[in-house]
Coordinates of C-alpha atoms and ligand atoms in Angstrom, one line a residue:
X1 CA -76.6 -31.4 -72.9
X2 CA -75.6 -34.6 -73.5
X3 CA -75.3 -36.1 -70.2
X4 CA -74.9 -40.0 -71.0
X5 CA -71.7 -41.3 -70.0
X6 CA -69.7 -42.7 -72.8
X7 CA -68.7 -46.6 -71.9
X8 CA -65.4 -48.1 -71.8
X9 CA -64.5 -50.5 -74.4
X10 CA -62.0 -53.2 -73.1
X11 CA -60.7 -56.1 -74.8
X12 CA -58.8 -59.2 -73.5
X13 CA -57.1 -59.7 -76.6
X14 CA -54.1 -61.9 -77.9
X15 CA -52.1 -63.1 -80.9
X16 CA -51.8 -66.8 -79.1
X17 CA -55.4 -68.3 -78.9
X18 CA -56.3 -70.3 -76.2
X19 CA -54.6 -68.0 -73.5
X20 CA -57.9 -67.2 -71.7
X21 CA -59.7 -64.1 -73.7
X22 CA -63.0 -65.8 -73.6
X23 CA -62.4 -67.0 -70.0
X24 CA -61.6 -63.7 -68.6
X25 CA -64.2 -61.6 -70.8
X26 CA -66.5 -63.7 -68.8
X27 CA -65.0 -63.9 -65.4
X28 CA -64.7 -60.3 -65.6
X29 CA -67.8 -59.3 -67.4
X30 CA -70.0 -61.3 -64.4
X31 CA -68.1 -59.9 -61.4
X32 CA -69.0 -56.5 -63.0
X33 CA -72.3 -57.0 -64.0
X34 CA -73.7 -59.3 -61.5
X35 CA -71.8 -58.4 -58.2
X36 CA -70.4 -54.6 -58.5
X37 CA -73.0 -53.3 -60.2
X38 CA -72.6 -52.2 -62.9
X39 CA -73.8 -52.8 -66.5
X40 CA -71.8 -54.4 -69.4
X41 CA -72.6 -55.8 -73.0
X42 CA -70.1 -58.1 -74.7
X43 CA -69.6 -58.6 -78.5
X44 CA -68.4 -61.9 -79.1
X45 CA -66.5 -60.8 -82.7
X46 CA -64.9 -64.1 -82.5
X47 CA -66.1 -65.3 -85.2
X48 CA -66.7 -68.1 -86.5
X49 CA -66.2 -69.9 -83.3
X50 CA -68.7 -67.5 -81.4
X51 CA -67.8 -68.9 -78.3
X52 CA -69.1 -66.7 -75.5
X53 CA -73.2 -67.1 -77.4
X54 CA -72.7 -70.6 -77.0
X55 CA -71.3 -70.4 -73.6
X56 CA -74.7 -68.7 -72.6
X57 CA -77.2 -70.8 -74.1
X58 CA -75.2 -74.2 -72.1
X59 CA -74.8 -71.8 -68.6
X60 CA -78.6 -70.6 -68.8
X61 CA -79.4 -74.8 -68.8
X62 CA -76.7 -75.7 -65.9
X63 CA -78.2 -73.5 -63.6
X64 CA -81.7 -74.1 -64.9
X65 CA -81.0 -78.3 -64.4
X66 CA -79.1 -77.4 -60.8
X67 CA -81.8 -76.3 -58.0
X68 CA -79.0 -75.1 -56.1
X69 CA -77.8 -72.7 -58.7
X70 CA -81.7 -72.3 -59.3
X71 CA -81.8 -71.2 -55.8
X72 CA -79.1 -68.5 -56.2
X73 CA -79.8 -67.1 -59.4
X74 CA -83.8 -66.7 -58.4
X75 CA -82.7 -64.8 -55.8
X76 CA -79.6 -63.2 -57.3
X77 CA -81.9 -62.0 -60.2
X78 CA -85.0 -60.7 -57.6
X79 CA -82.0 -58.8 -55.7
X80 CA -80.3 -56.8 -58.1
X81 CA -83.2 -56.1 -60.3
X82 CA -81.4 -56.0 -63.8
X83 CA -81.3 -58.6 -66.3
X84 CA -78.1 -60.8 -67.6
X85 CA -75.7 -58.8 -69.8
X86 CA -76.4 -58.9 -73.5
X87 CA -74.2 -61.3 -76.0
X88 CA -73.9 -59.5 -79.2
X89 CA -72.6 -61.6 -82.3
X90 CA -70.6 -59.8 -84.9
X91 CA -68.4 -60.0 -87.2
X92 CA -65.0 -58.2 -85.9
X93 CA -64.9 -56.1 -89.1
X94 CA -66.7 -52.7 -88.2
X95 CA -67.5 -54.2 -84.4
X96 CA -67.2 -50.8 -83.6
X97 CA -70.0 -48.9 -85.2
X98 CA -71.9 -52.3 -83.9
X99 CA -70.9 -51.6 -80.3
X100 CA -71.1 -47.8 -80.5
X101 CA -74.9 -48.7 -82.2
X102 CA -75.9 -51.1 -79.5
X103 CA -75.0 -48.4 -76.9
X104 CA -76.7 -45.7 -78.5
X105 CA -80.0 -47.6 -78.5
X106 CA -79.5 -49.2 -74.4
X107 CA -82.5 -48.0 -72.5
X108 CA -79.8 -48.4 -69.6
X109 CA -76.5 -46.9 -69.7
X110 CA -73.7 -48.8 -70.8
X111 CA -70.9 -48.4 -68.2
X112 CA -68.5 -51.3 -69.9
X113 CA -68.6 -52.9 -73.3
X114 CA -66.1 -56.0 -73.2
X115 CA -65.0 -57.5 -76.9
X116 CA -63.7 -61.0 -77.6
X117 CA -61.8 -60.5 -80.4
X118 CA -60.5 -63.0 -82.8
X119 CA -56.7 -63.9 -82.6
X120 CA -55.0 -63.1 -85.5
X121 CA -54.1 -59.6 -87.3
X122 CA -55.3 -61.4 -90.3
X123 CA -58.6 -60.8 -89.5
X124 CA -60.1 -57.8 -91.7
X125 CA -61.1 -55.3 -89.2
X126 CA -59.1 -56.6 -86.5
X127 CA -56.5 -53.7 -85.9
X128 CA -59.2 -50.9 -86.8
X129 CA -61.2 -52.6 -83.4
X130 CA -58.1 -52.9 -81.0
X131 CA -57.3 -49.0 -82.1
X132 CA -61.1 -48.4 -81.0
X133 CA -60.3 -49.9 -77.6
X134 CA -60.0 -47.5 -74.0
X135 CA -58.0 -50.3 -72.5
X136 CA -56.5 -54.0 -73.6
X137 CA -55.8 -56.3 -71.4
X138 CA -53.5 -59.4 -72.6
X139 CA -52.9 -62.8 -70.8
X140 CA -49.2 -64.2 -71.1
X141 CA -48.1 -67.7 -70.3
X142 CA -44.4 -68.6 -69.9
X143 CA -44.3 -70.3 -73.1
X144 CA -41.9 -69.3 -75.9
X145 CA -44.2 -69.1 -78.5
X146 CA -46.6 -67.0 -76.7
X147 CA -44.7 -64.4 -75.9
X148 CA -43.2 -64.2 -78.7
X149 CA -45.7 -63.8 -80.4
X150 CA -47.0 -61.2 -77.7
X151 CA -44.3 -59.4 -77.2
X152 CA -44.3 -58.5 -81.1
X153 CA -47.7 -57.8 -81.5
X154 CA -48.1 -55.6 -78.2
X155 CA -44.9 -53.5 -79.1
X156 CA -46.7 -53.0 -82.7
X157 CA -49.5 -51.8 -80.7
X158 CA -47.9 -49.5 -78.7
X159 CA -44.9 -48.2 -80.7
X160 CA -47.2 -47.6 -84.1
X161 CA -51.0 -47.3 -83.4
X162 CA -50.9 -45.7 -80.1
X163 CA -47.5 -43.3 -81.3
X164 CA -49.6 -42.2 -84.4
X165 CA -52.6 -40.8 -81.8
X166 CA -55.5 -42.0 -83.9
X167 CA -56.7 -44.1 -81.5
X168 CA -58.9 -44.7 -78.2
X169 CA -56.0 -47.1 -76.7
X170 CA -55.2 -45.7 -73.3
X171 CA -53.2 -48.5 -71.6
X172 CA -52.0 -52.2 -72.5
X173 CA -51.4 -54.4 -70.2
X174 CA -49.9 -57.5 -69.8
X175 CA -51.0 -60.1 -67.4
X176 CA -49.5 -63.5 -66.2
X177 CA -52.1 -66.4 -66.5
X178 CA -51.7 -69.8 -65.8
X179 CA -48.8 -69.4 -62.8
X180 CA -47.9 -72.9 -61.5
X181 CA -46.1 -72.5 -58.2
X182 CA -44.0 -75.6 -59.0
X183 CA -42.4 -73.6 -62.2
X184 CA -39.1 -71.6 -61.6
X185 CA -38.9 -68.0 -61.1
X186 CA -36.1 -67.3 -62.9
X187 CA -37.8 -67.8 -66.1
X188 CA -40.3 -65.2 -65.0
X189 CA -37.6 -62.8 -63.7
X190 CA -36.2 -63.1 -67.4
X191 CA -39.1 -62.4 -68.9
X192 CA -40.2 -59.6 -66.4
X193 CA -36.9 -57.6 -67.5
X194 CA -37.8 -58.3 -71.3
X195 CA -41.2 -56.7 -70.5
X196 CA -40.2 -53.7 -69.0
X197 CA -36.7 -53.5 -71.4
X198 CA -39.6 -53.0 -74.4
X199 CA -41.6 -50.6 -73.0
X200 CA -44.8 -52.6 -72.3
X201 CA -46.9 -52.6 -68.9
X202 CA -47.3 -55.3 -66.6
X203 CA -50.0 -56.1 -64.1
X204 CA -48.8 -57.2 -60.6
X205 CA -51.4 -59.4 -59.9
X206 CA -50.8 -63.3 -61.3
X207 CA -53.9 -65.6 -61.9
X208 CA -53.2 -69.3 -60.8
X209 CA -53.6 -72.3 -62.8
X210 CA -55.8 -74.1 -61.8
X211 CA -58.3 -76.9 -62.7
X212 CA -61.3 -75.1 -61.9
X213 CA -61.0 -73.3 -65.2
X214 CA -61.4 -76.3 -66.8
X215 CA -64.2 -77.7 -65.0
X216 CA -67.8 -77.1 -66.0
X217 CA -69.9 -76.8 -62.9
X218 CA -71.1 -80.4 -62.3
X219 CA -75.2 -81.2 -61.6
X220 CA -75.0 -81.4 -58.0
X221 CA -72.5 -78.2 -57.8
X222 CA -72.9 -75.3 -55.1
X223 CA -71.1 -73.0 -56.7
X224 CA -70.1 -71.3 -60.2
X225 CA -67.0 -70.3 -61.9
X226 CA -66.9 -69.0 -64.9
X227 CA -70.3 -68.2 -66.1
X228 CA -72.2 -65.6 -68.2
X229 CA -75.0 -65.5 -66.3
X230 CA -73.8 -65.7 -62.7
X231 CA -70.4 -64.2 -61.0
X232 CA -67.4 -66.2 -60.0
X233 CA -67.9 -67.9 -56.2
X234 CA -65.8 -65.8 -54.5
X235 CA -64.0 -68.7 -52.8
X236 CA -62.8 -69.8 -56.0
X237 CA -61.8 -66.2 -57.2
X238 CA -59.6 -66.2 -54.3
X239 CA -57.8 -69.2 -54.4
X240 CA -56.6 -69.0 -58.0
X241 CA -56.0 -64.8 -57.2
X242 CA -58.7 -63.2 -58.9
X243 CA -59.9 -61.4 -56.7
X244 CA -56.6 -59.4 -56.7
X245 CA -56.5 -59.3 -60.5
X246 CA -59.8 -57.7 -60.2
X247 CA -59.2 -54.9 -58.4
X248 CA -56.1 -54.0 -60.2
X249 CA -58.1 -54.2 -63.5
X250 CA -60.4 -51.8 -61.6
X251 CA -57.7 -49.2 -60.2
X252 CA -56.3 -49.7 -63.9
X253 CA -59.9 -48.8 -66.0
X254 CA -60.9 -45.9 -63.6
X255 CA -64.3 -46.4 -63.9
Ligands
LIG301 N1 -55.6 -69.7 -64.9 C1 -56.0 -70.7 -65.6 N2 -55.8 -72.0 -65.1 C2 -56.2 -73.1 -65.8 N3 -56.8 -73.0 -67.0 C3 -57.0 -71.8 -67.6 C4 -56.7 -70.6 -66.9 N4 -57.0 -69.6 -67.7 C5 -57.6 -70.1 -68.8 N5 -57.6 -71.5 -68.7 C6 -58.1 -72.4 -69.7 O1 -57.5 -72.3 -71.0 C7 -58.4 -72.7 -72.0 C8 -58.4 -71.5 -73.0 O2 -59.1 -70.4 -72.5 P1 -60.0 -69.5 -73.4 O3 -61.0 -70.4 -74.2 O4 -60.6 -68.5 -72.6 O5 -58.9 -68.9 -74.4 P2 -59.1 -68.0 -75.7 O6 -57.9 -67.1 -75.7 O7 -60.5 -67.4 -75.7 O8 -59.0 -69.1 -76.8 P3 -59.5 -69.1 -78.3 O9 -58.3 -68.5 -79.1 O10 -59.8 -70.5 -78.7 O11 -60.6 -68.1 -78.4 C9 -59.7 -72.9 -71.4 O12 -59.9 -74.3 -71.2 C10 -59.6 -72.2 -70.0 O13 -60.4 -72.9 -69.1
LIG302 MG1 -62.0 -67.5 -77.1

């Protein structure tokens, strides 16, 4: 009997680029990974950009450069005992059979495979892998164009590809990214109602904005963000509301 749990595949996926795929495939990823415990690959199908392999290679030397960091992730890596989650590079056309391949050969079991996707539908391959998906996860900003754009492409998801049943899709969600608590709520409110007029799922939990995305951890820095090869301080998770988006993400994905 075939006793290997099948893993999730997730996406943080968009139409609008620059949202925060790569950003939260990470953020998420590490937390997983490095702090819950459990194992997750990534494909970084965003090609040609490739983002998330690059984003390794420049982590792996801040924290190598930083004896602080050096500190934590010597003894981060003697405590939990596993290695840093792979970064696959693919192509986003058949990603799938990649993933499903990369799995199928894991001397450890595979609980989550995350994919960074590239952004547009013209992308051969592209709506073949979001139809391979067990859950997508989409960050909205309160910008016309985005959710536009969003609003579209997520109702094409879920009124064709899921409708027609040949697919792994079991939930969409949208997720606010990028709150400023100066901006007005009735913009929000408007497009809250628009949300839930169309159909689509929305998370409760709202991610801040706030500069710490932006930053790269400095030399002399105590503490990470968004890194590939450490989890998110939790200090930081908190003050921006990660920590809440997190657990809804894990109440949403069942694990
Ligand atoms: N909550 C936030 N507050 C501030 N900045 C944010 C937040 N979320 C994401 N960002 C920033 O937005 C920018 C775009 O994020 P990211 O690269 O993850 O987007 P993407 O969707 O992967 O873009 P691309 O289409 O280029 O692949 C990054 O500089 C990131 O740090
Ligand atoms: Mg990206």
């Amino acid at each position: 009997m075939d006793t290997k749990k099948k893993p999730l595949f997730i996406a943080f996926s968009s139409q609008k680029g620059g949202v925060g795929k790569s950003t939260f495939t990470t953020l998420v990823a590490s937390t997983m990974h490095y702090r819950l415990g459990y194992n997750v690959a990534v494909l970084d199908a965003d090609f040609p950009q490739h983002s998330l392999m690059k984003m390794k290679a420049r982590d792996l030397a801040m924290v190598m450069e930083n004896e602080a960091l050096k500190k934590m992730a010597y003894k981060q890596f003697t405590t939990i005992n596993k290695k840093a989650y792979p970064i696959i590079q693919h192509r986003a056309d058949n990603v799938l059979n990649e993933a499903q391949e990369f799995v199928a050969n894991s001397a450890i079991p595979v609980d989550v495979v995350f994919f960074d996707l590239p952004g547009t539908v013209n992308t051969p391959g592209i709506l073949k892998a979001l139809a391979g998906m067990h859950h997508i996860f989409t960050p909205i900003t309160a910008d016309r164009v985005v959710m536009e754009s969003t609003l579209i492409f997520t109702q094409l998801l879920q009124d064709v590809i899921m409708k027609k049943g040949e697919t792994s899709i079991k939930t969409i969600n949208l997720f606010w990214n990028q709150v400023d608590g100066r901006e007005s709520t009735p913009l929000y409110d408007v497009y809250n109602q628009l949300i839930a007029q169309l159909g689509l799922s929305l998370m409760q939990s709202q991610v801040k904005n706030s500069t710490r995305f932006r930053k790269e951890s400095e030399a002399d820095s105590k503490t990470v963000f968004r890194s590939t090869v450490m989890p998110p301080d939790e200090r930081l998770m908190k003050a921006c509301q990660l920590d809440l988006f997190i657990n809804e993400f894990l109440k949403i994905i069942q694990l």
